[in-house]
PDB file of C-alpha atoms in Angstrom:
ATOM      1  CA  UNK A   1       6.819  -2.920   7.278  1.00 70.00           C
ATOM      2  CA  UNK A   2      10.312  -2.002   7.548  1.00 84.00           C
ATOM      3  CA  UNK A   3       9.737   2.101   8.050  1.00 89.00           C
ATOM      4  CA  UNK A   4       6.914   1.303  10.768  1.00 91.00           C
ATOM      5  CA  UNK A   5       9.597  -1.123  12.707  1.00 91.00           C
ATOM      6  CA  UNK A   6      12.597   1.090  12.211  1.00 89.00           C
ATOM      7  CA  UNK A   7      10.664   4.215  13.568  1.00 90.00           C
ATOM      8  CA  UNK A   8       9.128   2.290  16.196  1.00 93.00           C
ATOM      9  CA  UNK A   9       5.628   3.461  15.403  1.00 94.00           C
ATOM     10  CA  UNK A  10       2.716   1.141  14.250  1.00 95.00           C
ATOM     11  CA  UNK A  11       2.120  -0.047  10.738  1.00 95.00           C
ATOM     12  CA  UNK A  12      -1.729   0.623  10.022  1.00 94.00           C
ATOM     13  CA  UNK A  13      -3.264  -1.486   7.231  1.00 92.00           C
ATOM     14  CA  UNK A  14      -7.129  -1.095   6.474  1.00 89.00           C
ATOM     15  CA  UNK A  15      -7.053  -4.819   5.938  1.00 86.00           C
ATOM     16  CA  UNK A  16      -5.693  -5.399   9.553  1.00 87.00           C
ATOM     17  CA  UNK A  17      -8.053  -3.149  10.973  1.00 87.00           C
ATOM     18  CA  UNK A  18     -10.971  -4.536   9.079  1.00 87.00           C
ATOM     19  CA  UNK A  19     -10.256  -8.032  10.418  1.00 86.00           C
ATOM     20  CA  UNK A  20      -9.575  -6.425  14.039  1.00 86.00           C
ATOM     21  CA  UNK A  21     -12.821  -4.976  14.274  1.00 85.00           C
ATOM     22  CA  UNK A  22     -14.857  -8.213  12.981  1.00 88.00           C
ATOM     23  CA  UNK A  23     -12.657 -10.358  15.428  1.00 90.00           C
ATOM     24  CA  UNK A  24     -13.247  -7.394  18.272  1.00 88.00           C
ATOM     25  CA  UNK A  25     -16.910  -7.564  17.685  1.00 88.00           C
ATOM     26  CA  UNK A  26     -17.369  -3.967  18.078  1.00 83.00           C
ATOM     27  CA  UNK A  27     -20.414  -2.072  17.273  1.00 85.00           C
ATOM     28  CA  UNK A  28     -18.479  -1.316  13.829  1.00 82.00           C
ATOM     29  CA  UNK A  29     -17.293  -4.485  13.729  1.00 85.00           C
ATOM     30  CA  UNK A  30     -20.562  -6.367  13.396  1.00 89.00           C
ATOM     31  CA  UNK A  31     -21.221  -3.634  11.002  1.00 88.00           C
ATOM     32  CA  UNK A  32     -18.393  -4.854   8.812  1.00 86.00           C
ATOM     33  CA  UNK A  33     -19.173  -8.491   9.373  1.00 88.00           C
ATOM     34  CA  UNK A  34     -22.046  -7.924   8.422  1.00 89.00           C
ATOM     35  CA  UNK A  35     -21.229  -6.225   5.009  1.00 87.00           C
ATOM     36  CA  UNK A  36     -18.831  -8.713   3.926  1.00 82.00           C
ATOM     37  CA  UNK A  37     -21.275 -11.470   4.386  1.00 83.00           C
ATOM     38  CA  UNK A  38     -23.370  -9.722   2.339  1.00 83.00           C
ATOM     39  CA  UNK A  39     -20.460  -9.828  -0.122  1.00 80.00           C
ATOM     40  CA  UNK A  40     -20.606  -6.035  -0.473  1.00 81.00           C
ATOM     41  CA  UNK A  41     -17.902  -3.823  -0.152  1.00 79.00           C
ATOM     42  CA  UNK A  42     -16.979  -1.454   2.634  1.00 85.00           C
ATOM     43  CA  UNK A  43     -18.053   2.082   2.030  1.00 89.00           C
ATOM     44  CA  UNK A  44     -15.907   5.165   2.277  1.00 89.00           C
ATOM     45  CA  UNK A  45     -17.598   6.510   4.858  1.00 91.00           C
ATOM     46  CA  UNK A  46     -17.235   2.939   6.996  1.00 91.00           C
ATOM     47  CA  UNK A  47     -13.150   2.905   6.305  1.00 91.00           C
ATOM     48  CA  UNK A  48     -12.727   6.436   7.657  1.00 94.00           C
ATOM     49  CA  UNK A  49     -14.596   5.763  10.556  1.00 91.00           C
ATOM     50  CA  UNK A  50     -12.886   2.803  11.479  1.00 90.00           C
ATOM     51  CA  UNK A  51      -9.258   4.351  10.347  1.00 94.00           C
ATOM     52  CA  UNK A  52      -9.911   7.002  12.513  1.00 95.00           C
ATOM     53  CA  UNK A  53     -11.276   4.959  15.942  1.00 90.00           C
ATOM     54  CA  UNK A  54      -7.764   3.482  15.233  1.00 93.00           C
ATOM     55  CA  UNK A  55      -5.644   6.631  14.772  1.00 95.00           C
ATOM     56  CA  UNK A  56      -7.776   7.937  18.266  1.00 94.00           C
ATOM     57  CA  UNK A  57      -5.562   5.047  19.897  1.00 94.00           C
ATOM     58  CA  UNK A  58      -2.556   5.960  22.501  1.00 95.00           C
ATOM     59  CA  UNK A  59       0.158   4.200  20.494  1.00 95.00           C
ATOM     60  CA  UNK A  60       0.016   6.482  17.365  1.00 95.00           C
ATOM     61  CA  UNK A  61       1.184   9.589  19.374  1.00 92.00           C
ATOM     62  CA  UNK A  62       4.253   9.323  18.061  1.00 90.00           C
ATOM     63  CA  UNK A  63       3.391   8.623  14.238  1.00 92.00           C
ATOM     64  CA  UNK A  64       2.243   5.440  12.211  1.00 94.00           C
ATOM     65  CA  UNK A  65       2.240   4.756   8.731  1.00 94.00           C
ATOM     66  CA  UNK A  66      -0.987   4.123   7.169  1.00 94.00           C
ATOM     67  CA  UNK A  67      -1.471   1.428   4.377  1.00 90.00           C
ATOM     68  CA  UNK A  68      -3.960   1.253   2.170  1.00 86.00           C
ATOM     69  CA  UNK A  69      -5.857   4.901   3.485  1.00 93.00           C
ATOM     70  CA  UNK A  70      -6.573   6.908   1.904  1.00 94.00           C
ATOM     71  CA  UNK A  71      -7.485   5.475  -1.504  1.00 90.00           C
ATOM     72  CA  UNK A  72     -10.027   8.173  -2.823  1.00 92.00           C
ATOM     73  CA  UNK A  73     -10.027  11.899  -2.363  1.00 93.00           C
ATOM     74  CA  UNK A  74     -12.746  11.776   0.286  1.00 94.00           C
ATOM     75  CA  UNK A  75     -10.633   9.839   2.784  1.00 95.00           C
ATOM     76  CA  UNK A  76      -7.393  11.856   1.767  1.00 96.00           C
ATOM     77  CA  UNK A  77     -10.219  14.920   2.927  1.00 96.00           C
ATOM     78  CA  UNK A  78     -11.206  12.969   6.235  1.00 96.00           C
ATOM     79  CA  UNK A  79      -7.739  12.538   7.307  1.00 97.00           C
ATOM     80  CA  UNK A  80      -7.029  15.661   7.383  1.00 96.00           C
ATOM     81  CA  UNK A  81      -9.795  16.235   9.833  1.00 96.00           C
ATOM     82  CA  UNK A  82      -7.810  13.414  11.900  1.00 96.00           C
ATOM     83  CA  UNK A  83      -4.666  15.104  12.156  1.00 95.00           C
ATOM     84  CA  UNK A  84      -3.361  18.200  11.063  1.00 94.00           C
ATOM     85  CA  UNK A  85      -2.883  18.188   7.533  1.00 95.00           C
ATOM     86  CA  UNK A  86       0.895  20.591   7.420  1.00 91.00           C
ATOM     87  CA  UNK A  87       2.050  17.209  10.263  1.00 90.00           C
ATOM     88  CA  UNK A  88       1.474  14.619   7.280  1.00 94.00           C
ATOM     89  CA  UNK A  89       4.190  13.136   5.798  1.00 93.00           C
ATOM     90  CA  UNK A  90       3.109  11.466   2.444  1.00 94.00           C
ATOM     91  CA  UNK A  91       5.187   9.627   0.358  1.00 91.00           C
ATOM     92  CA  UNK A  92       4.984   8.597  -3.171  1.00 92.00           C
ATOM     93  CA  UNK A  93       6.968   5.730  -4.510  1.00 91.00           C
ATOM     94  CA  UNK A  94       7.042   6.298  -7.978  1.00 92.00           C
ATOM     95  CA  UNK A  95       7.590   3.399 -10.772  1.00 93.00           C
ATOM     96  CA  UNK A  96       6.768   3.428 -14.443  1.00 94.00           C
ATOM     97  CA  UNK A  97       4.015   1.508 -15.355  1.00 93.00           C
ATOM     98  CA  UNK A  98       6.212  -0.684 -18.075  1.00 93.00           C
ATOM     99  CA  UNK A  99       8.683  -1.174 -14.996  1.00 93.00           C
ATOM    100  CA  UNK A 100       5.551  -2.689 -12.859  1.00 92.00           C
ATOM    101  CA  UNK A 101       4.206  -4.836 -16.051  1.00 92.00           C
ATOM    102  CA  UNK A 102       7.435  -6.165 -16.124  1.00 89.00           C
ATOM    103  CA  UNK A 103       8.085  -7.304 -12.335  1.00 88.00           C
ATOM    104  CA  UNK A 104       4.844  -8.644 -12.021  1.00 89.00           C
ATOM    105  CA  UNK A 105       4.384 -10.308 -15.050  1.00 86.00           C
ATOM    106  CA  UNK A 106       7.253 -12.454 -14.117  1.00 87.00           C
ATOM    107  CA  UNK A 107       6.566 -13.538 -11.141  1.00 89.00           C
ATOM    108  CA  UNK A 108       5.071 -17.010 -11.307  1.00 91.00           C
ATOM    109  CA  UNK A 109       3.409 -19.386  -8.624  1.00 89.00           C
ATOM    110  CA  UNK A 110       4.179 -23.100  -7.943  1.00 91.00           C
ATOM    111  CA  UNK A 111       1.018 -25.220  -8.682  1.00 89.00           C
ATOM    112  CA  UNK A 112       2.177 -27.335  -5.689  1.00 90.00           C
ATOM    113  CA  UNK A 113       4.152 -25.573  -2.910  1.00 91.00           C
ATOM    114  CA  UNK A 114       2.523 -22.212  -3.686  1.00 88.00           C
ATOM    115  CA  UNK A 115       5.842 -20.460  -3.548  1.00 88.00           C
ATOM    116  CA  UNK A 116       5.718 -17.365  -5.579  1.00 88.00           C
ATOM    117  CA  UNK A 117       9.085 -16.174  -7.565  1.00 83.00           C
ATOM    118  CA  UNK A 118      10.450 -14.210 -10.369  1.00 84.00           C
ATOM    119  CA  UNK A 119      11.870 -15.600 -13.823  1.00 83.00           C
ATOM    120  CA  UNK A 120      13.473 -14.233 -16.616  1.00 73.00           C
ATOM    121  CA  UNK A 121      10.719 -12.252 -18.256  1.00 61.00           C
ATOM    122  CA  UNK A 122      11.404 -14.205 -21.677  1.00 61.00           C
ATOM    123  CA  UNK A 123      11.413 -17.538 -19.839  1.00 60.00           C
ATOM    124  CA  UNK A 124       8.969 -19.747 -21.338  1.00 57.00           C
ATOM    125  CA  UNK A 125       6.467 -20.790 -19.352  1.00 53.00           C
ATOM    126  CA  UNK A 126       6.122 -24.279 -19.747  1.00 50.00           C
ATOM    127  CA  UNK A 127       9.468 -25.056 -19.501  1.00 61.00           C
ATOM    128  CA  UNK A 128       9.677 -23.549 -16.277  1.00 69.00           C
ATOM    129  CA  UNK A 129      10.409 -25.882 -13.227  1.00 84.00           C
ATOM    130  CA  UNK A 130      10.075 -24.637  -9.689  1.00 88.00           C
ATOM    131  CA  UNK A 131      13.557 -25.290  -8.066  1.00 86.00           C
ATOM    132  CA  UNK A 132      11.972 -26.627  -4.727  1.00 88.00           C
ATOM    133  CA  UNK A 133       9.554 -29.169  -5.160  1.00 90.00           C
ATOM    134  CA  UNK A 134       9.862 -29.701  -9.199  1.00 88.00           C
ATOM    135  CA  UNK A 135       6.181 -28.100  -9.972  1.00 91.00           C
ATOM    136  CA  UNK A 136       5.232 -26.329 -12.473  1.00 89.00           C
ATOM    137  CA  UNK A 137       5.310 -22.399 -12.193  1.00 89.00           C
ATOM    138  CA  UNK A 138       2.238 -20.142 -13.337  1.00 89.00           C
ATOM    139  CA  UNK A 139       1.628 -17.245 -14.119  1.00 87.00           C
ATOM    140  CA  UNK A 140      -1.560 -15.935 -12.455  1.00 84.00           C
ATOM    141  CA  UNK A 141      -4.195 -14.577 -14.586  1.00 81.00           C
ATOM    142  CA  UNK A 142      -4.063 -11.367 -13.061  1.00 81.00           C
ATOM    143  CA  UNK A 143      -0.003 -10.736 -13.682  1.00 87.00           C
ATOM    144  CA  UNK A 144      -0.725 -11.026 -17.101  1.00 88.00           C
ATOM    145  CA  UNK A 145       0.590  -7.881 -18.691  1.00 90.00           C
ATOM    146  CA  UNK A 146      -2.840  -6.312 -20.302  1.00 90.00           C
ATOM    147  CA  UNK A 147      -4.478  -7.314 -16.927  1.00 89.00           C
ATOM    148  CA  UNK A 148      -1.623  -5.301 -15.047  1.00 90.00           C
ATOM    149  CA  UNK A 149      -1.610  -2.206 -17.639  1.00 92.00           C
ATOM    150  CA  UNK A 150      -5.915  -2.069 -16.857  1.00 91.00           C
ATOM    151  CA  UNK A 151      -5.317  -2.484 -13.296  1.00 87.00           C
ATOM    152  CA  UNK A 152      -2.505   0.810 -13.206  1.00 90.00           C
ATOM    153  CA  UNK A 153      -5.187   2.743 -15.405  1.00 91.00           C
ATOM    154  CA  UNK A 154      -7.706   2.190 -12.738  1.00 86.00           C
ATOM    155  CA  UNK A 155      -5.155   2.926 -10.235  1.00 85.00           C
ATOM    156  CA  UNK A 156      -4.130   6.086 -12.150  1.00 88.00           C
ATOM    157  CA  UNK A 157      -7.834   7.407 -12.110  1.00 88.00           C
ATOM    158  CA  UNK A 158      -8.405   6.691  -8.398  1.00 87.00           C
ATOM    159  CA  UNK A 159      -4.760   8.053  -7.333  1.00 90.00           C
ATOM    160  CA  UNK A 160      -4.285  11.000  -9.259  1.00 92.00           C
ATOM    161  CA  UNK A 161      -6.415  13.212  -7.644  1.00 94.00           C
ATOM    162  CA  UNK A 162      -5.092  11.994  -4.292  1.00 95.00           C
ATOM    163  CA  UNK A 163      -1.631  13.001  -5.239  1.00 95.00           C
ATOM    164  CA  UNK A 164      -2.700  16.259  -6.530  1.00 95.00           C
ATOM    165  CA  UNK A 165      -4.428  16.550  -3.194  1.00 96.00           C
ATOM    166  CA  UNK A 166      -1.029  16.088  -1.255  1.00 96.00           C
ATOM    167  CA  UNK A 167       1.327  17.202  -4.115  1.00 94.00           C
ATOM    168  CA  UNK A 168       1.744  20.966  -3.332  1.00 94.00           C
ATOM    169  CA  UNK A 169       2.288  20.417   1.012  1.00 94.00           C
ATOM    170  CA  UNK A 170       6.015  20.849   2.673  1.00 91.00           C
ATOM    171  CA  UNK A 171       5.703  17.129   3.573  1.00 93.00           C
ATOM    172  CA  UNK A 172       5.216  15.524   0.387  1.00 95.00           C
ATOM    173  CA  UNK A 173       7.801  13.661  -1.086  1.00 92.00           C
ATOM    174  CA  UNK A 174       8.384  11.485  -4.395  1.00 94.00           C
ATOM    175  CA  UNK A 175      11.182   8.730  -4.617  1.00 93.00           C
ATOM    176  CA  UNK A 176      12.347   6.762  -7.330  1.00 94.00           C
ATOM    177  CA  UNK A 177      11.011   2.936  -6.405  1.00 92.00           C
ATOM    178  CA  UNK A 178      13.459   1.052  -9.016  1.00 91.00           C
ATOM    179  CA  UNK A 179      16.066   1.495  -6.565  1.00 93.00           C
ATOM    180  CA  UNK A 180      17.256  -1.728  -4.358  1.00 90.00           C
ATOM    181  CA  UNK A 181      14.772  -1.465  -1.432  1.00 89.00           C
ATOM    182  CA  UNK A 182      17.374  -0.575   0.830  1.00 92.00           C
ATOM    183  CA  UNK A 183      18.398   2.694  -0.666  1.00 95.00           C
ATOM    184  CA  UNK A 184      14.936   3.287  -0.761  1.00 93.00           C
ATOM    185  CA  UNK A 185      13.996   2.401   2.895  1.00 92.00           C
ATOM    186  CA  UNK A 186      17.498   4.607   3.701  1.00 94.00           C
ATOM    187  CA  UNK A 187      16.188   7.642   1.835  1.00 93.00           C
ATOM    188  CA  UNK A 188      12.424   7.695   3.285  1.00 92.00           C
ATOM    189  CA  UNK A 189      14.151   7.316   7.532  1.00 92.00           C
ATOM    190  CA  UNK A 190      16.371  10.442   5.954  1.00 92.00           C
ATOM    191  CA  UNK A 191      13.406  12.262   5.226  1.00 89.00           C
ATOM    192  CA  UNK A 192      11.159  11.270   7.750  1.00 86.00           C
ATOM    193  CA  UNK A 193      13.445  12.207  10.486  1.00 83.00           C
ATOM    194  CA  UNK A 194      14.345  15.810   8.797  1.00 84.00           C
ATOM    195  CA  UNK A 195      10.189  16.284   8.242  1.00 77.00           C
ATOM    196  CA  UNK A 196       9.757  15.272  12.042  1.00 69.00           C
ATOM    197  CA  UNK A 197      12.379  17.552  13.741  1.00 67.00           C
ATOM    198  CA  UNK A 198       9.901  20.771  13.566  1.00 57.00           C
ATOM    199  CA  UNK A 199       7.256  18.059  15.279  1.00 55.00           C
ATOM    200  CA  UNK A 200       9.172  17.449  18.192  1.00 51.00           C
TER     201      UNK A 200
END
């Protein structure tokens, strides 16, 4: 993640630390194995345990950036037992949901390199060629635009209250994510460094 590498501090994705634990074979590793092979899904409780058994290690004395935690209002709760909650710096990157329908609904894969890329969002499908390998470029089920419009509802229910949660604190900040993702990277190292000069 370009923040994480620019601030020097370490980029912490659930999904990393899920797999980390399984291949670790930690006591809560085996207990994730052995939910996933039961094709079940990890609990709450599970996530912030393992989030913060990560967050207890050496190298995030300095800061980290969490992905994917916390996704529901009980793990925005827990972290705040993890660290204390006025030190927080919690960004929003805010896009309008026809925005996102748009971007993702033209993105299309290559049924035989696998290379994923935009087109014009009136391109026709089945005239599309990929311009590597000559295959035919999909759109995958889920980037069609009434699957992406049910997925932001369900990601509106589960992230609103998390955002209200945050929303009022020193440390939270919104940015506009349409910009080019370098003015955007630019403006969140602006702000990170003026919310961590009280820190030390």
């Amino acid at each position: 993640m370009r923040i994480a590498g620019r601030l020097s501090i370490p980029h912490i994705s659930t999904g990393d630390i899920l797999r980390a634990a399984v291949k670790a074979g930690s006591p809560l590793g085996r207990r994730v194995a052995d939910i996933i092979a039961g094709g079940n899904l990890v609990s709450d409780a599970l996530i912030t345990e393992l989030v913060r058994e990560r967050l207890a290690a050496d190298d995030t004395s300095r800061g980290f950036v969490l992905d994917g935690f916390p996704r529901t209002l009980p793990q925005a709760e827990a972290l705040d037992t993890m660290r204390e909650p006025a030190s927080l710096f919690v960004l929003l990157i805010e896009v309008a949901d026809e925005a996102i329908v748009r971007r993702v609904s033209s993105r299309r894969l290559c049924d035989a390199c696998a290379i994923t890329q935009s087109v014009s969002p009136d391109a026709e499908e089945s005239r599309e060629g990929c311009p590597y390998c000559g295959g035919n470029l999909v759109r995958r089920a889920d980037d069609h635009p009434d699957t992406v419009r049910r997925r932001l509802a369900t990601y509106a229910m589960t992230a609103g209250p998390i955002v209200e949660h945050y929303r009022s604190r020193p440390l939270f900040t919104a940015l506009d994510g349409l910009r080019h993702a370098d003015v955007v990277t630019a403006d969140v190292l602006a702000r990170v460094e003026s919310a961590r000069r009280p820190f030390g």
